[in-house]
């Protein structure tokens, strides 16, 4: 781990220098309207790996471009990265091109640094990533990161063994991410920041557009409730009072959820979590409600639920393998589910998707549904074929944007990258923008949202700041999104003009 340097004059070994490892989370396409939201929620892969190395005595840190801005324009940051022994770049599909651009510059400016790629995109397209770096890790990095940091890993593609026991993941040191203090300062007080954590890997479902099961497996691995509790205690001792459980499906194992929630209940924190809309049903026919789980979630501080509704129509749900329970029309079931979750005291951020089979009526229908269900905030994405998914293979013949890696920038759920059979690319982009503009007409203001803010146990100034912050962000996001859409449609016309 250390390089033994000899002092030139007295022959004694000088203090060894810890090897310097820098991780980078690149931003997505410049000007992307959602970059401002992303700065709050870093990927945990780089932070986890940096924490492991830090605990083993390495000089490890993370740069997140969503938070710190473009690294090539930040001289002290870039010089620090150039002085590293290893630079680990974490790429998702929409950040891959940026990650490669950074790596290409680093190869020129820091030829001594080993460049390692990891993350979902590198896992599915390792050969592509290897053209820009020395080492590419497919899968979970824990088992190989120290060998890479030590400089002992041969160049090439490494298929890493997944971590069997998630209790081995260290308590995260979010502060290893540079500018984390600035992020906290933006939240006015650290107890208002939703500290991201993750306690499980894998998902038992297999939605056609998602790569989580290919990446982490269908068998869900979880940290033990004791480990979760120990970590939460440490985060609370650091002054955090809100958590964001990034787990893809926080409630997929009722026994585990009850055990964790029971331990969290006395701690007085609040948390956000990703759950399925129908997790509260005990049986496939939706007859028995798991009231004790709902109560345990609420008592433990469950606050905002991130729900991937994705669709409200039965045919699409079947096509995407959503696996919703019950047999009444899906829209009706989802209204009922949402009502139950609201009655249990949760806020809901609803995520929906428009696919090639949809029209502007579908988008209108989603907004109507969200209003009727009184969902607090929504986000509608365009179905995006991502490497490693069944959808990507199916969509190949229809892709308009295929100049890879540059075009990966558009694979972020806000751009239609294929010929849209029903509305055309222009039509679907317009439908998407119009739907958000309609939902967020008053900056996302709704009676329910105001009363929920008033009910929250936080001081009134914090409530106002929180609400104002969200409303302002929604407005600026929409404005930037319109500009971005205009540029994208110009790019679409240019691509079409070039193709025979
Ligand atoms: C939190 C989250 C978000 C957050 C913010 C994330 C961010 N900063 O970009 C939000 C909600 C905003 C979000 C948005 C999006 N997300 Co998201 N998100 C996640 C989620 C749920 C957790 C990420 C996480 O921290 N995981 C836990 C850590 C431990 O895993 P990890 O980061 O992958 O790291 C491990 C390995 O990858 C590897 N590794 C990672 N980096 C490195 C680096 C080196 C050097 C090495 C050796 C190893 C290594 O080792 C790590 C430890 O084992 C994942 C799903 C998941 N379970 O991971 C999806 C996921 C990453 N998101 C995904 C997608 C598609 C999106 C969106 C496009 C969705 C949309 N429609 O808007 C956007 C794009 C965001 C962007 N940056 O442009 C996909 C990515 C697939 C892909 N091919 O890129 C995932 C995998 C989910 C899926 N449906 O398939 N997301
Ligand atoms: S979309 Fe959600 S429920 Fe479906 S496979 Fe992915 S993580 Fe699991």
XYZ file of C-alpha atoms and ligand atoms in Angstrom:
599
model
C 0.000 0.000 0.000
C 2.858 2.379 0.656
C 5.900 3.313 -1.317
C 9.001 3.083 0.917
C 11.003 6.194 0.125
C 14.552 6.505 1.393
C 15.794 9.719 2.850
C 18.794 10.779 0.739
C 21.031 12.009 3.563
C 20.751 9.686 6.563
C 19.626 6.456 4.897
C 16.581 6.136 7.222
C 13.213 5.413 5.632
C 11.220 8.630 5.272
C 7.550 8.607 6.245
C 5.900 6.518 3.563
C 3.459 8.324 1.305
C -0.005 6.876 1.226
C -1.013 6.120 -2.336
C -3.348 8.768 -3.651
C -6.629 7.520 -5.125
C -9.186 9.891 -6.604
C -12.662 8.852 -7.691
C -14.760 10.858 -10.110
C -18.512 10.901 -10.628
C -18.793 12.711 -13.971
C -21.803 14.886 -14.688
C -24.214 14.210 -17.511
C -24.540 16.337 -20.613
C -23.760 19.975 -19.924
C -26.896 22.060 -19.515
C -28.990 19.013 -18.702
C -31.906 20.411 -16.729
C -31.721 17.824 -13.963
C -28.076 18.344 -13.078
C -29.077 20.715 -10.255
C -31.168 17.984 -8.598
C -28.405 15.422 -9.022
C -25.961 17.417 -6.938
C -27.927 16.386 -3.834
C -27.747 12.691 -4.551
C -24.313 11.286 -5.340
C -23.813 7.715 -6.469
C -22.696 5.694 -3.480
C -20.261 3.444 -5.377
C -17.353 5.931 -5.382
C -18.042 6.978 -1.780
C -18.130 3.333 -0.637
C -14.869 2.451 -2.365
C -13.169 5.633 -1.141
C -14.291 4.841 2.423
C -12.808 1.331 2.213
C -9.491 2.692 0.987
C -9.461 5.536 3.498
C -9.933 3.043 6.332
C -7.015 1.022 4.995
C -4.718 4.009 5.067
C -4.885 5.301 1.499
C -5.306 8.955 0.654
C -8.739 8.619 -0.985
C -11.245 11.268 -2.088
C -14.189 11.658 -4.444
C -14.918 14.445 -6.905
C -18.510 14.713 -8.035
C -18.972 16.997 -11.023
C -22.657 17.447 -10.266
C -21.600 19.046 -7.015
C -18.219 20.638 -7.717
C -18.801 21.674 -11.332
C -16.726 20.781 -14.407
C -13.394 19.445 -13.136
C -11.419 20.611 -16.153
C -12.345 24.175 -15.243
C -11.449 23.757 -11.577
C -7.699 24.079 -11.448
C -6.961 23.004 -7.848
C -9.258 19.996 -8.222
C -7.812 18.978 -11.560
C -4.221 19.319 -10.308
C -5.088 17.192 -7.302
C -6.550 14.512 -9.598
C -3.545 14.676 -11.916
C -1.270 13.936 -8.948
C -3.128 10.679 -8.163
C -1.695 7.182 -8.493
C -5.101 5.829 -9.498
C -8.151 7.648 -10.824
C -11.391 5.658 -10.548
C -14.184 6.902 -12.789
C -17.733 5.747 -12.122
C -19.930 5.810 -15.209
C -23.631 5.443 -15.831
C -24.792 5.449 -19.437
C -25.678 9.182 -19.526
C -22.342 10.093 -17.940
C -20.154 7.705 -19.945
C -19.096 10.148 -22.683
C -18.114 12.738 -20.093
C -16.207 10.089 -18.126
C -14.283 9.136 -21.278
C -13.504 12.767 -22.080
C -12.036 13.239 -18.600
C -10.054 10.011 -18.899
C -8.650 11.030 -22.304
C -7.440 14.343 -20.857
C -5.938 12.623 -17.830
C -3.997 10.195 -20.006
C -2.322 13.216 -21.558
C -1.896 15.323 -18.419
C -1.182 12.560 -15.864
C 0.418 9.638 -17.710
C 1.580 8.042 -14.419
C -2.007 7.633 -13.139
C -3.793 4.330 -13.689
C -7.312 4.969 -14.888
C -9.948 2.495 -13.708
C -13.581 2.523 -14.795
C -16.512 1.050 -12.885
C -20.279 1.514 -12.530
C -23.333 0.286 -14.441
C -22.248 1.418 -17.909
C -18.721 0.050 -17.587
C -20.196 -3.235 -16.364
C -22.265 -3.689 -19.514
C -19.860 -2.249 -22.085
C -16.371 -2.917 -20.679
C -14.600 -3.016 -24.056
C -15.863 0.460 -24.877
C -14.597 1.801 -21.527
C -11.233 0.054 -21.869
C -10.460 2.186 -24.917
C -10.242 5.162 -22.517
C -8.630 3.609 -19.435
C -6.326 0.905 -18.135
C -8.675 -1.215 -16.025
C -12.424 -1.772 -16.227
C -14.297 -3.427 -13.385
C -17.561 -5.205 -14.176
C -19.866 -5.411 -11.177
C -19.208 -4.584 -7.540
C -15.829 -3.050 -6.842
C -15.260 -3.987 -3.189
C -13.340 -7.221 -3.807
C -10.829 -5.650 -6.208
C -10.468 -2.017 -5.259
C -7.471 -2.468 -2.973
C -5.552 -4.451 -5.559
C -6.199 -1.648 -8.028
C -5.226 1.022 -5.500
C -2.006 -0.837 -4.662
C -1.105 -0.912 -8.331
C -1.135 -4.726 -8.443
C -4.044 -5.254 -10.814
C -3.028 -6.139 -14.374
C -4.533 -3.886 -17.033
C -7.699 -5.102 -18.716
C -11.241 -6.144 -17.859
C -11.888 -7.520 -14.378
C -15.075 -9.415 -13.523
C -15.416 -8.735 -9.820
C -17.011 -11.180 -7.401
C -20.110 -9.656 -5.782
C -19.920 -8.981 -2.087
C -21.551 -11.899 -0.230
C -21.926 -10.168 3.120
C -23.117 -6.567 2.895
C -22.256 -5.998 6.560
C -18.707 -5.669 5.285
C -19.582 -2.386 3.592
C -18.140 0.269 5.893
C -20.129 3.068 7.458
C -19.889 5.640 4.706
C -17.663 8.677 4.940
C -19.693 11.033 2.776
C -17.225 13.763 3.691
C -14.594 12.085 1.520
C -16.561 13.694 -1.311
C -15.059 17.114 -1.954
C -17.440 20.053 -1.449
C -19.796 17.953 0.658
C -19.735 20.782 3.206
C -20.992 23.179 0.531
C -23.845 20.852 -0.244
C -24.753 20.770 3.437
C -24.490 24.550 3.638
C -27.008 24.809 0.784
C -29.460 22.839 2.919
C -29.135 25.508 5.625
C -28.718 22.867 8.327
C -27.283 19.397 8.050
C -30.329 17.830 9.629
C -32.347 18.937 6.597
C -30.107 17.058 4.158
C -31.354 13.629 3.074
C -28.134 11.696 3.597
C -27.999 8.895 0.990
C -27.367 5.375 2.231
C -28.034 1.919 0.829
C -28.634 -1.286 2.772
C -29.325 -3.860 0.049
C -28.346 -4.933 -3.452
C -30.513 -6.646 -6.039
C -34.201 -6.732 -6.834
C -36.578 -9.696 -7.106
C -38.373 -8.213 -10.153
C -37.224 -8.091 -13.749
C -38.713 -5.058 -15.503
C -37.573 -5.117 -19.130
C -35.983 -1.645 -19.159
C -34.040 -1.936 -15.916
C -30.486 -3.148 -15.381
C -30.527 -3.573 -11.618
C -31.060 -7.338 -11.697
C -28.298 -7.827 -14.285
C -26.007 -5.661 -12.216
C -26.757 -6.855 -8.676
C -28.789 -10.051 -9.141
C -32.362 -11.123 -8.489
C -31.509 -12.540 -5.102
C -31.600 -9.547 -2.778
C -28.683 -9.252 -0.344
C -29.258 -7.113 2.718
C -27.292 -5.731 5.590
C -28.314 -7.122 8.955
C -30.673 -4.886 10.961
C -27.906 -4.498 13.562
C -25.478 -3.175 10.981
C -28.109 -0.759 9.639
C -28.715 0.480 13.162
C -25.003 0.913 13.921
C -24.527 2.936 10.747
C -27.584 5.086 11.401
C -26.319 5.813 14.917
C -23.026 6.999 13.476
C -24.764 9.216 10.916
C -26.937 10.692 13.644
C -23.859 11.287 15.812
C -22.524 13.283 12.829
C -25.613 15.473 13.044
C -27.797 13.994 10.276
C -31.498 13.535 10.954
C -32.813 12.589 7.504
C -31.777 9.639 5.374
C -32.491 8.628 1.796
C -32.460 4.838 1.456
C -31.334 4.336 -2.142
C -32.333 0.642 -1.984
C -34.237 -0.261 -5.148
C -36.966 -1.882 -3.133
C -36.826 -0.985 0.547
C -39.806 -3.121 1.558
C -39.386 -6.256 -0.546
C -38.635 -8.371 2.551
C -41.255 -7.763 5.235
C -39.415 -9.523 8.060
C -36.259 -7.526 7.410
C -38.189 -4.261 7.009
C -40.038 -4.794 10.289
C -36.789 -5.589 12.098
C -35.043 -2.481 10.747
C -38.018 -0.170 11.229
C -38.507 -1.379 14.799
C -34.921 -0.401 15.592
C -35.199 2.972 13.834
C -38.468 3.964 15.552
C -37.003 5.354 18.809
C -34.281 7.314 17.012
C -36.368 10.250 15.839
C -35.170 10.470 12.259
C -37.054 10.899 9.005
C -36.314 9.071 5.820
C -37.093 8.756 2.112
C -37.198 5.338 0.468
C -37.923 3.705 -2.872
C -40.851 1.292 -2.706
C -43.343 -0.328 -5.043
C -46.830 1.191 -5.134
C -48.448 -2.046 -3.951
C -45.980 -3.159 -1.280
C -48.612 -2.878 1.435
C -50.602 -5.899 0.216
C -49.866 -9.243 1.798
C -51.449 -11.357 -0.903
C -51.578 -11.436 -4.691
C -55.333 -10.735 -4.721
C -54.996 -7.578 -2.605
C -57.333 -8.702 0.141
C -55.040 -8.471 3.166
C -53.354 -5.195 3.970
C -50.050 -5.181 5.861
C -51.141 -2.506 8.299
C -48.381 -3.267 10.742
C -45.730 -2.565 8.085
C -47.348 0.746 7.151
C -47.476 1.714 10.800
C -43.884 0.633 11.404
C -42.732 2.726 8.393
C -44.549 5.755 9.711
C -43.331 5.350 13.285
C -39.761 4.905 12.125
C -39.926 8.281 10.321
C -40.893 7.227 6.779
C -41.556 10.482 4.950
C -41.209 10.668 1.166
C -41.760 7.487 -0.819
C -40.226 7.306 -4.297
C -42.565 5.133 -6.312
C -41.912 3.876 -9.822
C -45.530 3.630 -10.971
C -44.126 3.756 -14.521
C -47.534 3.243 -16.130
C -51.203 3.354 -15.277
C -52.402 1.131 -18.106
C -52.656 -2.644 -17.877
C -51.286 -3.476 -21.314
C -48.065 -1.507 -20.753
C -47.621 -2.932 -17.247
C -47.818 -6.436 -18.718
C -45.433 -5.591 -21.540
C -42.851 -4.134 -19.137
C -43.228 -7.062 -16.682
C -44.201 -4.744 -13.827
C -45.829 -7.642 -11.961
C -48.587 -5.574 -10.300
C -50.919 -7.639 -8.147
C -54.696 -7.905 -8.517
C -57.114 -7.940 -11.415
C -59.158 -4.712 -11.342
C -58.101 -2.021 -13.854
C -54.567 -0.893 -12.949
C -55.476 2.790 -12.721
C -58.089 1.973 -10.085
C -55.670 -0.183 -8.102
C -52.973 2.464 -8.171
C -55.417 5.129 -7.004
C -56.332 2.891 -4.096
C -52.676 2.180 -3.284
C -51.812 5.862 -3.338
C -54.752 6.693 -1.125
C -53.648 4.091 1.435
C -50.094 5.432 1.451
C -51.287 9.016 1.848
C -53.600 7.978 4.688
C -50.556 6.438 6.361
C -48.916 9.851 6.287
C -46.389 9.565 3.437
C -45.559 12.067 0.700
C -45.162 10.539 -2.715
C -42.785 11.284 -5.557
C -44.312 9.388 -8.492
C -42.149 8.269 -11.396
C -43.789 7.486 -14.749
C -42.542 6.473 -18.177
C -43.738 7.171 -21.735
C -42.895 4.481 -24.271
C -43.125 4.169 -28.056
C -46.715 2.901 -27.779
C -47.862 6.094 -26.041
C -49.324 9.392 -27.228
C -49.886 12.826 -25.715
C -53.148 11.439 -24.327
C -51.083 9.037 -22.239
C -49.096 11.967 -20.833
C -52.337 13.862 -20.124
C -53.700 10.736 -18.459
C -50.679 10.540 -16.162
C -51.085 14.166 -15.088
C -54.810 13.627 -14.481
C -54.057 10.490 -12.484
C -51.389 12.264 -10.427
C -53.763 15.123 -9.641
C -56.615 12.801 -8.773
C -54.323 10.687 -6.574
C -52.940 13.940 -5.042
C -49.368 12.825 -5.650
C -47.043 15.537 -4.352
C -44.438 15.516 -7.116
C -43.985 13.637 -10.355
C -41.359 12.927 -12.945
C -42.176 11.462 -16.351
C -39.316 9.900 -18.303
C -39.068 8.601 -21.821
C -38.512 4.861 -22.013
C -34.781 4.575 -22.639
C -33.010 1.472 -23.862
C -29.940 1.053 -21.652
C -27.093 -1.362 -22.336
C -27.519 -4.668 -20.544
C -31.320 -4.682 -20.746
C -33.699 -6.747 -22.896
C -35.122 -3.459 -24.153
C -31.765 -2.369 -25.545
C -31.533 -5.482 -27.708
C -35.130 -5.060 -28.933
C -34.730 -1.380 -29.782
C -31.503 -1.694 -31.788
C -33.130 -1.332 -35.231
C -35.052 1.781 -34.189
C -32.251 3.820 -32.616
C -31.730 7.242 -34.182
C -28.891 8.232 -31.845
C -26.212 5.559 -32.253
C -22.994 7.512 -32.610
C -21.504 6.004 -29.463
C -20.015 6.924 -27.092
C -20.932 10.597 -27.773
C -24.645 9.830 -28.084
C -24.839 8.092 -24.680
C -25.335 11.637 -23.386
C -28.919 11.428 -24.610
C -29.689 8.119 -22.868
C -30.888 9.754 -19.682
C -34.657 9.375 -19.748
C -35.317 12.914 -20.952
C -34.506 12.376 -24.639
C -36.269 10.101 -27.096
C -33.397 8.280 -28.796
C -35.444 6.125 -31.182
C -37.993 6.663 -33.910
C -41.160 7.231 -31.987
C -43.698 5.333 -33.986
C -46.791 7.234 -32.897
C -45.812 10.828 -32.157
C -42.383 11.201 -33.677
C -39.460 12.413 -31.562
C -40.669 16.039 -31.641
C -44.159 15.038 -30.575
C -43.084 12.923 -27.627
C -40.625 15.568 -26.385
C -43.384 18.155 -26.522
C -45.848 15.874 -24.743
C -43.291 15.318 -21.988
C -42.576 19.011 -21.475
C -46.251 19.991 -21.600
C -47.169 17.358 -19.025
C -44.547 18.613 -16.545
C -45.455 22.237 -17.210
C -49.090 21.436 -16.467
C -48.339 19.528 -13.287
C -45.889 22.148 -11.995
C -47.942 25.143 -13.129
C -47.829 26.713 -9.699
C -44.252 25.621 -8.987
C -45.660 22.293 -7.829
C -47.891 24.065 -5.315
C -50.917 22.100 -4.232
C -53.114 22.240 -1.180
C -51.880 18.835 -0.139
C -48.290 19.902 -0.437
C -48.802 23.011 1.659
C -50.637 21.134 4.379
C -47.971 18.413 4.364
C -45.323 21.088 4.843
C -47.247 22.620 7.699
C -47.594 19.191 9.346
C -43.863 18.472 9.212
C -42.075 18.718 12.507
C -39.576 21.302 11.333
C -39.462 25.049 12.068
C -41.594 27.304 9.851
C -38.578 29.068 8.275
C -37.180 25.705 7.240
C -40.537 24.755 5.746
C -40.727 27.932 3.741
C -37.132 27.549 2.588
C -37.768 23.937 1.620
C -40.896 24.760 -0.296
C -39.460 27.835 -1.964
C -36.343 25.883 -2.890
C -38.388 23.158 -4.560
C -40.701 25.558 -6.357
C -37.788 27.618 -7.686
C -35.928 24.529 -8.787
C -39.034 23.204 -10.576
C -39.387 26.527 -12.432
C -35.726 26.800 -13.454
C -35.640 23.121 -14.400
C -38.576 23.593 -16.766
C -36.993 26.651 -18.340
C -33.680 24.888 -18.879
C -35.500 21.834 -20.139
C -37.192 23.850 -22.885
C -33.796 25.168 -24.058
C -32.306 21.689 -23.892
C -35.219 20.253 -25.885
C -34.730 22.862 -28.598
C -31.065 21.867 -28.943
C -31.947 18.194 -28.934
C -34.524 18.620 -31.686
C -31.932 20.471 -33.770
C -29.554 17.540 -33.221
C -32.323 15.131 -34.240
C -32.873 17.002 -37.503
C -29.117 17.004 -38.185
C -28.847 13.244 -37.595
C -31.815 12.606 -39.855
C -30.378 14.826 -42.590
C -27.162 12.747 -42.531
C -28.811 9.345 -42.588
C -29.722 7.934 -46.016
C -29.603 6.762 -6.491
C -29.856 6.537 -7.947
C -30.160 7.650 -8.719
C -30.252 9.082 -8.165
C -28.979 9.894 -8.342
C -27.799 9.177 -8.904
C -26.707 9.978 -9.584
N -25.894 10.711 -8.846
O -26.615 9.950 -10.790
C -31.346 9.658 -9.102
C -32.683 9.249 -8.511
C -31.365 11.155 -9.302
C -31.034 8.842 -10.354
C -31.213 9.301 -11.624
C -30.996 8.520 -12.740
N -30.733 7.220 -12.758
Co -30.280 6.197 -11.197
N -29.964 5.069 -9.786
C -29.765 5.230 -8.508
C -29.643 3.883 -7.776
C -31.000 3.534 -7.204
C -28.606 3.807 -6.657
C -27.159 4.199 -7.031
C -26.231 3.734 -5.953
O -25.691 4.535 -5.213
N -26.058 2.402 -5.811
C -25.277 1.764 -4.770
C -23.796 1.681 -5.140
C -23.044 0.900 -4.073
O -23.681 1.025 -6.387
P -22.827 1.652 -7.610
O -22.838 3.125 -7.543
O -23.281 1.010 -8.851
O -21.334 1.168 -7.286
C -20.850 -0.162 -7.296
C -20.393 -0.676 -8.664
O -21.028 -0.053 -9.744
C -18.919 -0.479 -8.667
N -18.382 0.834 -9.046
C -18.997 2.007 -9.203
N -18.137 2.969 -9.518
C -16.926 2.409 -9.573
C -15.679 2.956 -9.870
C -14.560 2.112 -9.876
C -13.244 2.684 -10.192
C -14.695 0.728 -9.582
C -13.526 -0.163 -9.582
C -15.969 0.194 -9.294
C -17.053 1.040 -9.284
O -18.571 -0.723 -7.322
C -19.565 -0.115 -6.482
C -19.664 -0.868 -5.182
O -20.017 -2.199 -5.397
C -29.219 2.941 -8.970
C -29.655 1.499 -8.817
C -28.674 0.728 -7.961
N -29.179 -0.190 -7.206
O -27.473 0.966 -7.950
C -29.877 3.617 -10.162
C -29.167 3.609 -11.540
C -27.702 3.890 -11.323
N -29.794 4.721 -12.248
C -30.000 4.466 -13.455
C -30.602 5.388 -14.368
C -30.897 4.844 -15.745
C -30.900 6.706 -13.997
C -31.518 7.793 -14.877
C -31.117 7.845 -16.327
C -33.032 7.568 -14.737
C -33.971 8.593 -15.293
N -34.881 8.134 -16.074
O -33.923 9.739 -14.991
C -31.108 9.072 -14.125
C -29.761 9.615 -14.653
C -28.940 10.339 -13.639
C -27.687 10.974 -14.196
N -26.590 11.003 -13.448
O -27.685 11.487 -15.295
C -29.503 3.085 -13.851
C -28.169 3.168 -14.594
C -28.076 2.168 -15.723
C -27.006 2.548 -16.662
N -26.774 1.699 -17.638
O -26.387 3.573 -16.569
C -29.457 2.378 -12.493
C -28.443 1.245 -12.361
C -30.891 1.830 -12.207
C -31.519 1.081 -13.354
N -32.796 1.307 -13.540
O -30.959 0.310 -14.075
N -30.517 7.657 -10.025
S -37.511 -1.118 -12.126
Fe -37.433 -1.370 -9.887
S -38.811 -3.161 -9.522
Fe -38.277 -3.226 -11.705
S -36.442 -4.556 -11.809
Fe -35.697 -2.434 -11.649
S -35.341 -2.112 -9.470
Fe -36.665 -3.924 -9.652
